Amino acid sequence: MRIAVVSDVHANLPALDAVIEAVDAVDAWWHCGDVVDYGPHPDEVVARLRDLGARGVLGNHDAAALGSSVIEWFNPYAHAACLWTRERMAPDTRAWLEALPESAEIGGWALVHGSFRKPLEEYVEYPDEAAASMAISGARLALHGHTHVPRAWRKVGRGATDDRFSVGVPLALGGDTWFLNPGSVGQPRDHDPRAAALVLDTDAGTATLLRVTYDVARTQADIRRAGLPSVLADRLGVGR
Ligand code: ZN
């Protein structure tokens, strides 16, 4: 079985469509949350994922767009974007997001947006944070997002190490315990503006990171046309 895993799409339709185009013949689509907010296409992105039958979890920006008080933690431009998203989301977009759980077990994998310690809040950026999350979930295979940076955390003793992905090269999972982050489709933050996604091959026991070029200028133009903060357009060009 081949599964495409996306995270942090952030209402960026050209980026998601480029990933869909690049991923051929998968059996399922999973996501790790932050489907909406920041970007200009919340309804279109949710419709696309709904059409793909994608399953996944709630992100902090999805929760904020649905009315959660987590918006109070946002910086000014994130706050402005969230109010924009709240006003424009269609009722069926809202209903699809409201059905997302904070964590899920799908096909033997555990999914969460931030961490299993704090699903909507914690950024897993360091080995000790990854190890703590893996200990709490107890799952051998798990996925997360939130940082917008691809990571392949592998459990070593009581700790963890980052077995860095090489783009396009299948990472052999073997019998180890993993906490994988596919990176961000719609707002990468690792100085690489290309959309990121992961393809799991459960027969081969591998995870392969993809980076996909998309029409950044189109999303930037739509952000500016929508009246969203221009910094959200600028950052897409540099992947930060
Ligand atoms: Zn995000």
PDB file of C-alpha atoms and ligand atoms in Angstrom:
ATOM      1  CA  MET A   1       0.000   0.000   0.000  1.00  0.00           C
ATOM      2  CA  ARG A   2       1.234   3.477  -0.894  1.00  0.00           C
ATOM      3  CA  ILE A   3       0.083   6.427   1.199  1.00  0.00           C
ATOM      4  CA  ALA A   4       0.672  10.127   0.519  1.00  0.00           C
ATOM      5  CA  VAL A   5       1.080  12.164   3.710  1.00  0.00           C
ATOM      6  CA  VAL A   6       0.706  15.935   3.638  1.00  0.00           C
ATOM      7  CA  SER A   7       0.779  18.510   6.419  1.00  0.00           C
ATOM      8  CA  ASP A   8       0.422  22.242   6.883  1.00  0.00           C
ATOM      9  CA  VAL A   9      -1.201  22.835   3.508  1.00  0.00           C
ATOM     10  CA  HIS A  10      -2.346  26.217   4.843  1.00  0.00           C
ATOM     11  CA  ALA A  11      -4.920  26.942   2.137  1.00  0.00           C
ATOM     12  CA  ASN A  12      -2.354  26.969  -0.671  1.00  0.00           C
ATOM     13  CA  LEU A  13      -4.128  25.290  -3.605  1.00  0.00           C
ATOM     14  CA  PRO A  14      -1.370  25.543  -6.264  1.00  0.00           C
ATOM     15  CA  ALA A  15       1.039  23.826  -3.858  1.00  0.00           C
ATOM     16  CA  LEU A  16      -1.419  21.035  -3.020  1.00  0.00           C
ATOM     17  CA  ASP A  17      -2.303  20.497  -6.671  1.00  0.00           C
ATOM     18  CA  ALA A  18       1.378  20.241  -7.593  1.00  0.00           C
ATOM     19  CA  VAL A  19       1.840  17.553  -4.922  1.00  0.00           C
ATOM     20  CA  ILE A  20      -1.229  15.654  -6.159  1.00  0.00           C
ATOM     21  CA  GLU A  21       0.212  15.806  -9.684  1.00  0.00           C
ATOM     22  CA  ALA A  22       3.634  14.604  -8.510  1.00  0.00           C
ATOM     23  CA  VAL A  23       2.379  11.679  -6.432  1.00  0.00           C
ATOM     24  CA  ASP A  24       1.283   8.884  -8.707  1.00  0.00           C
ATOM     25  CA  ALA A  25      -0.793   5.849  -7.817  1.00  0.00           C
ATOM     26  CA  VAL A  26      -1.298   6.085  -4.093  1.00  0.00           C
ATOM     27  CA  ASP A  27      -3.980   4.137  -2.243  1.00  0.00           C
ATOM     28  CA  ALA A  28      -4.714   6.716   0.452  1.00  0.00           C
ATOM     29  CA  TRP A  29      -4.138  10.325   1.507  1.00  0.00           C
ATOM     30  CA  TRP A  30      -3.450  11.305   5.119  1.00  0.00           C
ATOM     31  CA  HIS A  31      -2.818  14.760   6.601  1.00  0.00           C
ATOM     32  CA  CYS A  32      -1.353  16.104   9.848  1.00  0.00           C
ATOM     33  CA  GLY A  33      -3.456  19.261  10.175  1.00  0.00           C
ATOM     34  CA  ASP A  34      -3.224  23.003   9.503  1.00  0.00           C
ATOM     35  CA  VAL A  35      -5.217  22.487   6.348  1.00  0.00           C
ATOM     36  CA  VAL A  36      -6.359  26.117   6.367  1.00  0.00           C
ATOM     37  CA  ASP A  37      -5.253  29.594   7.457  1.00  0.00           C
ATOM     38  CA  TYR A  38      -2.428  31.853   6.167  1.00  0.00           C
ATOM     39  CA  GLY A  39      -3.306  31.029   2.545  1.00  0.00           C
ATOM     40  CA  PRO A  40      -6.043  32.306   0.223  1.00  0.00           C
ATOM     41  CA  HIS A  41      -7.805  29.045  -0.748  1.00  0.00           C
ATOM     42  CA  PRO A  42      -9.387  27.427   2.350  1.00  0.00           C
ATOM     43  CA  ASP A  43     -12.556  26.146   0.655  1.00  0.00           C
ATOM     44  CA  GLU A  44     -10.709  24.872  -2.418  1.00  0.00           C
ATOM     45  CA  VAL A  45      -8.072  22.995  -0.391  1.00  0.00           C
ATOM     46  CA  VAL A  46     -10.641  21.327   1.863  1.00  0.00           C
ATOM     47  CA  ALA A  47     -12.712  20.357  -1.190  1.00  0.00           C
ATOM     48  CA  ARG A  48      -9.646  18.788  -2.803  1.00  0.00           C
ATOM     49  CA  LEU A  49      -8.770  16.771   0.320  1.00  0.00           C
ATOM     50  CA  ARG A  50     -12.398  15.744   0.731  1.00  0.00           C
ATOM     51  CA  ASP A  51     -12.457  14.513  -2.889  1.00  0.00           C
ATOM     52  CA  LEU A  52      -9.290  12.492  -2.219  1.00  0.00           C
ATOM     53  CA  GLY A  53     -10.921  10.933   0.852  1.00  0.00           C
ATOM     54  CA  ALA A  54      -8.070  12.269   2.977  1.00  0.00           C
ATOM     55  CA  ARG A  55      -8.051  11.356   6.667  1.00  0.00           C
ATOM     56  CA  GLY A  56      -6.155  13.227   9.335  1.00  0.00           C
ATOM     57  CA  VAL A  57      -6.073  15.417  12.406  1.00  0.00           C
ATOM     58  CA  LEU A  58      -6.851  18.943  13.546  1.00  0.00           C
ATOM     59  CA  GLY A  59      -4.133  21.612  13.539  1.00  0.00           C
ATOM     60  CA  ASN A  60      -3.894  24.695  15.743  1.00  0.00           C
ATOM     61  CA  HIS A  61      -4.714  26.935  12.768  1.00  0.00           C
ATOM     62  CA  ASP A  62      -7.731  24.798  11.870  1.00  0.00           C
ATOM     63  CA  ALA A  63      -8.918  25.130  15.479  1.00  0.00           C
ATOM     64  CA  ALA A  64      -8.346  28.891  15.405  1.00  0.00           C
ATOM     65  CA  ALA A  65     -10.274  29.214  12.148  1.00  0.00           C
ATOM     66  CA  LEU A  66     -13.155  27.335  13.779  1.00  0.00           C
ATOM     67  CA  GLY A  67     -13.252  29.889  16.581  1.00  0.00           C
ATOM     68  CA  SER A  68     -10.837  28.550  19.199  1.00  0.00           C
ATOM     69  CA  SER A  69      -9.189  31.044  21.534  1.00  0.00           C
ATOM     70  CA  VAL A  70      -5.757  29.788  20.390  1.00  0.00           C
ATOM     71  CA  ILE A  71      -5.959  32.762  17.984  1.00  0.00           C
ATOM     72  CA  GLU A  72      -4.939  34.932  20.957  1.00  0.00           C
ATOM     73  CA  TRP A  73      -1.451  33.347  20.819  1.00  0.00           C
ATOM     74  CA  PHE A  74      -0.932  34.372  17.191  1.00  0.00           C
ATOM     75  CA  ASN A  75       1.322  37.187  16.027  1.00  0.00           C
ATOM     76  CA  PRO A  76      -0.448  40.148  14.340  1.00  0.00           C
ATOM     77  CA  TYR A  77      -0.291  38.879  10.753  1.00  0.00           C
ATOM     78  CA  ALA A  78      -1.375  35.353  11.746  1.00  0.00           C
ATOM     79  CA  HIS A  79      -4.196  36.913  13.744  1.00  0.00           C
ATOM     80  CA  ALA A  80      -5.327  38.992  10.738  1.00  0.00           C
ATOM     81  CA  ALA A  81      -5.173  35.973   8.429  1.00  0.00           C
ATOM     82  CA  CYS A  82      -7.204  33.905  10.855  1.00  0.00           C
ATOM     83  CA  LEU A  83      -9.971  36.507  11.021  1.00  0.00           C
ATOM     84  CA  TRP A  84      -9.980  36.575   7.192  1.00  0.00           C
ATOM     85  CA  THR A  85     -10.296  32.752   7.095  1.00  0.00           C
ATOM     86  CA  ARG A  86     -13.062  32.703   9.713  1.00  0.00           C
ATOM     87  CA  GLU A  87     -15.143  35.150   7.698  1.00  0.00           C
ATOM     88  CA  ARG A  88     -14.799  33.374   4.389  1.00  0.00           C
ATOM     89  CA  MET A  89     -14.959  29.649   5.112  1.00  0.00           C
ATOM     90  CA  ALA A  90     -18.032  27.979   3.639  1.00  0.00           C
ATOM     91  CA  PRO A  91     -20.285  25.967   5.978  1.00  0.00           C
ATOM     92  CA  ASP A  92     -19.227  22.624   4.465  1.00  0.00           C
ATOM     93  CA  THR A  93     -15.550  23.548   4.866  1.00  0.00           C
ATOM     94  CA  ARG A  94     -16.211  24.314   8.498  1.00  0.00           C
ATOM     95  CA  ALA A  95     -18.104  21.030   8.961  1.00  0.00           C
ATOM     96  CA  TRP A  96     -15.231  19.004   7.456  1.00  0.00           C
ATOM     97  CA  LEU A  97     -12.691  20.670   9.768  1.00  0.00           C
ATOM     98  CA  GLU A  98     -14.933  20.275  12.827  1.00  0.00           C
ATOM     99  CA  ALA A  99     -14.958  16.505  12.282  1.00  0.00           C
ATOM    100  CA  LEU A 100     -11.148  16.248  12.616  1.00  0.00           C
ATOM    101  CA  PRO A 101      -9.847  14.640  15.849  1.00  0.00           C
ATOM    102  CA  GLU A 102      -6.807  15.980  17.765  1.00  0.00           C
ATOM    103  CA  SER A 103      -5.055  12.661  17.276  1.00  0.00           C
ATOM    104  CA  ALA A 104      -5.862   9.529  15.310  1.00  0.00           C
ATOM    105  CA  GLU A 105      -4.716   6.017  14.578  1.00  0.00           C
ATOM    106  CA  ILE A 106      -4.976   5.196  10.908  1.00  0.00           C
ATOM    107  CA  GLY A 107      -3.658   2.046   9.272  1.00  0.00           C
ATOM    108  CA  GLY A 108      -1.372   1.249  12.201  1.00  0.00           C
ATOM    109  CA  TRP A 109       0.104   4.768  12.296  1.00  0.00           C
ATOM    110  CA  ALA A 110      -0.534   7.374  15.005  1.00  0.00           C
ATOM    111  CA  LEU A 111      -1.145  10.907  13.722  1.00  0.00           C
ATOM    112  CA  VAL A 112      -0.991  14.241  15.533  1.00  0.00           C
ATOM    113  CA  HIS A 113      -0.350  17.856  14.507  1.00  0.00           C
ATOM    114  CA  GLY A 114       2.142  19.106  17.109  1.00  0.00           C
ATOM    115  CA  SER A 115       3.066  16.383  19.574  1.00  0.00           C
ATOM    116  CA  PHE A 116       1.425  13.659  21.627  1.00  0.00           C
ATOM    117  CA  ARG A 117       2.263  15.708  24.731  1.00  0.00           C
ATOM    118  CA  LYS A 118       0.391  18.792  23.476  1.00  0.00           C
ATOM    119  CA  PRO A 119      -1.371  18.004  20.178  1.00  0.00           C
ATOM    120  CA  LEU A 120      -2.132  21.578  19.140  1.00  0.00           C
ATOM    121  CA  GLU A 121       0.748  23.421  20.769  1.00  0.00           C
ATOM    122  CA  GLU A 122       4.143  21.754  21.056  1.00  0.00           C
ATOM    123  CA  TYR A 123       6.712  22.135  18.264  1.00  0.00           C
ATOM    124  CA  VAL A 124       8.861  18.990  18.066  1.00  0.00           C
ATOM    125  CA  GLU A 125      12.200  20.458  17.007  1.00  0.00           C
ATOM    126  CA  TYR A 126      14.729  18.656  19.203  1.00  0.00           C
ATOM    127  CA  PRO A 127      15.498  14.983  19.957  1.00  0.00           C
ATOM    128  CA  ASP A 128      14.289  15.119  23.586  1.00  0.00           C
ATOM    129  CA  GLU A 129      10.926  16.496  22.473  1.00  0.00           C
ATOM    130  CA  ALA A 130      10.593  13.762  19.847  1.00  0.00           C
ATOM    131  CA  ALA A 131      11.543  11.077  22.389  1.00  0.00           C
ATOM    132  CA  ALA A 132       8.977  12.355  24.911  1.00  0.00           C
ATOM    133  CA  SER A 133       6.248  12.305  22.292  1.00  0.00           C
ATOM    134  CA  MET A 134       7.134   8.790  21.133  1.00  0.00           C
ATOM    135  CA  ALA A 135       7.089   7.563  24.743  1.00  0.00           C
ATOM    136  CA  ILE A 136       3.610   9.013  25.306  1.00  0.00           C
ATOM    137  CA  SER A 137       2.078   7.647  22.099  1.00  0.00           C
ATOM    138  CA  GLY A 138       3.683   4.217  22.405  1.00  0.00           C
ATOM    139  CA  ALA A 139       3.208   3.796  18.656  1.00  0.00           C
ATOM    140  CA  ARG A 140       6.039   2.304  16.591  1.00  0.00           C
ATOM    141  CA  LEU A 141       5.014   4.412  13.604  1.00  0.00           C
ATOM    142  CA  ALA A 142       3.790   7.970  14.020  1.00  0.00           C
ATOM    143  CA  LEU A 143       3.439  11.201  12.048  1.00  0.00           C
ATOM    144  CA  HIS A 144       3.323  14.873  12.974  1.00  0.00           C
ATOM    145  CA  GLY A 145       3.584  18.350  11.449  1.00  0.00           C
ATOM    146  CA  HIS A 146       3.421  21.901  12.904  1.00  0.00           C
ATOM    147  CA  THR A 147       7.104  22.876  12.476  1.00  0.00           C
ATOM    148  CA  HIS A 148       6.913  23.007   8.650  1.00  0.00           C
ATOM    149  CA  VAL A 149      10.300  21.244   8.513  1.00  0.00           C
ATOM    150  CA  PRO A 150      10.682  17.602   7.355  1.00  0.00           C
ATOM    151  CA  ARG A 151      12.127  15.305  10.016  1.00  0.00           C
ATOM    152  CA  ALA A 152      12.694  11.576  10.460  1.00  0.00           C
ATOM    153  CA  TRP A 153      12.930  11.025  14.214  1.00  0.00           C
ATOM    154  CA  ARG A 154      14.078   7.502  15.134  1.00  0.00           C
ATOM    155  CA  LYS A 155      13.956   6.139  18.680  1.00  0.00           C
ATOM    156  CA  VAL A 156      17.361   5.234  20.102  1.00  0.00           C
ATOM    157  CA  GLY A 157      17.264   3.897  23.648  1.00  0.00           C
ATOM    158  CA  ARG A 158      15.321   6.480  25.665  1.00  0.00           C
ATOM    159  CA  GLY A 159      16.220   9.231  23.214  1.00  0.00           C
ATOM    160  CA  ALA A 160      15.833   9.978  19.535  1.00  0.00           C
ATOM    161  CA  THR A 161      17.935  10.930  16.541  1.00  0.00           C
ATOM    162  CA  ASP A 162      17.066  12.706  13.297  1.00  0.00           C
ATOM    163  CA  ASP A 163      17.800  10.341  10.403  1.00  0.00           C
ATOM    164  CA  ARG A 164      17.663  13.084   7.806  1.00  0.00           C
ATOM    165  CA  PHE A 165      15.605  12.493   4.707  1.00  0.00           C
ATOM    166  CA  SER A 166      17.331  12.714   1.351  1.00  0.00           C
ATOM    167  CA  VAL A 167      14.811  14.024  -1.169  1.00  0.00           C
ATOM    168  CA  GLY A 168      13.541  11.254  -3.416  1.00  0.00           C
ATOM    169  CA  VAL A 169      15.529   8.530  -1.649  1.00  0.00           C
ATOM    170  CA  PRO A 170      13.403   5.908   0.172  1.00  0.00           C
ATOM    171  CA  LEU A 171      14.229   5.757   3.892  1.00  0.00           C
ATOM    172  CA  ALA A 172      14.088   2.143   5.161  1.00  0.00           C
ATOM    173  CA  LEU A 173      11.997   1.995   8.331  1.00  0.00           C
ATOM    174  CA  GLY A 174      12.914  -1.591   9.294  1.00  0.00           C
ATOM    175  CA  GLY A 175      11.748  -2.566  12.767  1.00  0.00           C
ATOM    176  CA  ASP A 176      12.607   0.786  14.357  1.00  0.00           C
ATOM    177  CA  THR A 177      10.261   3.263  16.058  1.00  0.00           C
ATOM    178  CA  TRP A 178       9.662   6.431  14.042  1.00  0.00           C
ATOM    179  CA  PHE A 179       8.059   9.866  14.386  1.00  0.00           C
ATOM    180  CA  LEU A 180       8.032  11.353  10.884  1.00  0.00           C
ATOM    181  CA  ASN A 181       7.252  14.925   9.844  1.00  0.00           C
ATOM    182  CA  PRO A 182       6.448  15.353   6.130  1.00  0.00           C
ATOM    183  CA  GLY A 183       7.199  19.089   6.226  1.00  0.00           C
ATOM    184  CA  SER A 184       4.764  21.641   4.850  1.00  0.00           C
ATOM    185  CA  VAL A 185       2.929  21.664   1.547  1.00  0.00           C
ATOM    186  CA  GLY A 186       1.796  25.271   1.663  1.00  0.00           C
ATOM    187  CA  GLN A 187       4.364  27.207   3.707  1.00  0.00           C
ATOM    188  CA  PRO A 188       7.776  25.449   3.967  1.00  0.00           C
ATOM    189  CA  ARG A 189      10.156  26.945   6.545  1.00  0.00           C
ATOM    190  CA  ASP A 190      13.439  25.172   5.788  1.00  0.00           C
ATOM    191  CA  HIS A 191      14.716  27.695   3.241  1.00  0.00           C
ATOM    192  CA  ASP A 192      13.382  25.528   0.406  1.00  0.00           C
ATOM    193  CA  PRO A 193      10.232  27.048  -1.126  1.00  0.00           C
ATOM    194  CA  ARG A 194       9.174  23.798  -2.800  1.00  0.00           C
ATOM    195  CA  ALA A 195       6.129  21.980  -1.396  1.00  0.00           C
ATOM    196  CA  ALA A 196       7.022  18.990   0.792  1.00  0.00           C
ATOM    197  CA  ALA A 197       5.175  15.681   1.167  1.00  0.00           C
ATOM    198  CA  LEU A 198       5.872  12.092   2.169  1.00  0.00           C
ATOM    199  CA  VAL A 199       5.053   8.834   0.421  1.00  0.00           C
ATOM    200  CA  LEU A 200       4.841   5.741   2.629  1.00  0.00           C
ATOM    201  CA  ASP A 201       5.209   2.321   1.027  1.00  0.00           C
ATOM    202  CA  THR A 202       3.978  -0.202   3.588  1.00  0.00           C
ATOM    203  CA  ASP A 203       5.018  -3.208   1.473  1.00  0.00           C
ATOM    204  CA  ALA A 204       8.585  -2.004   1.014  1.00  0.00           C
ATOM    205  CA  GLY A 205       8.697  -0.494   4.536  1.00  0.00           C
ATOM    206  CA  THR A 206       9.938   2.889   3.326  1.00  0.00           C
ATOM    207  CA  ALA A 207       9.147   6.589   3.600  1.00  0.00           C
ATOM    208  CA  THR A 208      10.207   8.907   0.767  1.00  0.00           C
ATOM    209  CA  LEU A 209      10.322  12.696   1.010  1.00  0.00           C
ATOM    210  CA  LEU A 210       9.207  14.618  -2.071  1.00  0.00           C
ATOM    211  CA  ARG A 211       9.893  18.270  -2.846  1.00  0.00           C
ATOM    212  CA  VAL A 212       7.692  19.692  -5.554  1.00  0.00           C
ATOM    213  CA  THR A 213       8.025  22.963  -7.454  1.00  0.00           C
ATOM    214  CA  TYR A 214       4.744  24.856  -7.779  1.00  0.00           C
ATOM    215  CA  ASP A 215       3.470  28.210  -9.027  1.00  0.00           C
ATOM    216  CA  VAL A 216       4.480  30.291  -5.996  1.00  0.00           C
ATOM    217  CA  ALA A 217       3.724  33.529  -7.877  1.00  0.00           C
ATOM    218  CA  ARG A 218       0.098  32.512  -8.324  1.00  0.00           C
ATOM    219  CA  THR A 219      -0.412  31.934  -4.597  1.00  0.00           C
ATOM    220  CA  GLN A 220       1.434  35.167  -3.791  1.00  0.00           C
ATOM    221  CA  ALA A 221      -0.829  37.099  -6.181  1.00  0.00           C
ATOM    222  CA  ASP A 222      -3.948  35.536  -4.654  1.00  0.00           C
ATOM    223  CA  ILE A 223      -2.733  36.415  -1.132  1.00  0.00           C
ATOM    224  CA  ARG A 224      -2.249  40.048  -2.114  1.00  0.00           C
ATOM    225  CA  ARG A 225      -5.534  40.208  -4.049  1.00  0.00           C
ATOM    226  CA  ALA A 226      -7.366  38.810  -1.011  1.00  0.00           C
ATOM    227  CA  GLY A 227      -5.960  41.572   1.187  1.00  0.00           C
ATOM    228  CA  LEU A 228      -4.095  39.113   3.416  1.00  0.00           C
ATOM    229  CA  PRO A 229      -0.840  40.405   5.039  1.00  0.00           C
ATOM    230  CA  SER A 230       1.825  40.661   2.311  1.00  0.00           C
ATOM    231  CA  VAL A 231       4.457  39.060   4.568  1.00  0.00           C
ATOM    232  CA  LEU A 232       2.563  35.812   4.039  1.00  0.00           C
ATOM    233  CA  ALA A 233       3.197  36.109   0.300  1.00  0.00           C
ATOM    234  CA  ASP A 234       6.821  37.187   0.691  1.00  0.00           C
ATOM    235  CA  ARG A 235       7.813  34.239   2.876  1.00  0.00           C
ATOM    236  CA  LEU A 236       6.588  31.701   0.310  1.00  0.00           C
ATOM    237  CA  GLY A 237       9.267  32.904  -2.102  1.00  0.00           C
ATOM    238  CA  VAL A 238      12.099  32.071   0.281  1.00  0.00           C
ATOM    239  CA  GLY A 239      10.671  29.106   2.189  1.00  0.00           C
ATOM    240  CA  ARG A 240      10.779  30.789   5.574  1.00  0.00           C
TER     241      ARG A 240
HETATM  242 ZN    ZN B   1       1.188  25.104  10.324  1.00  0.00          ZN
END
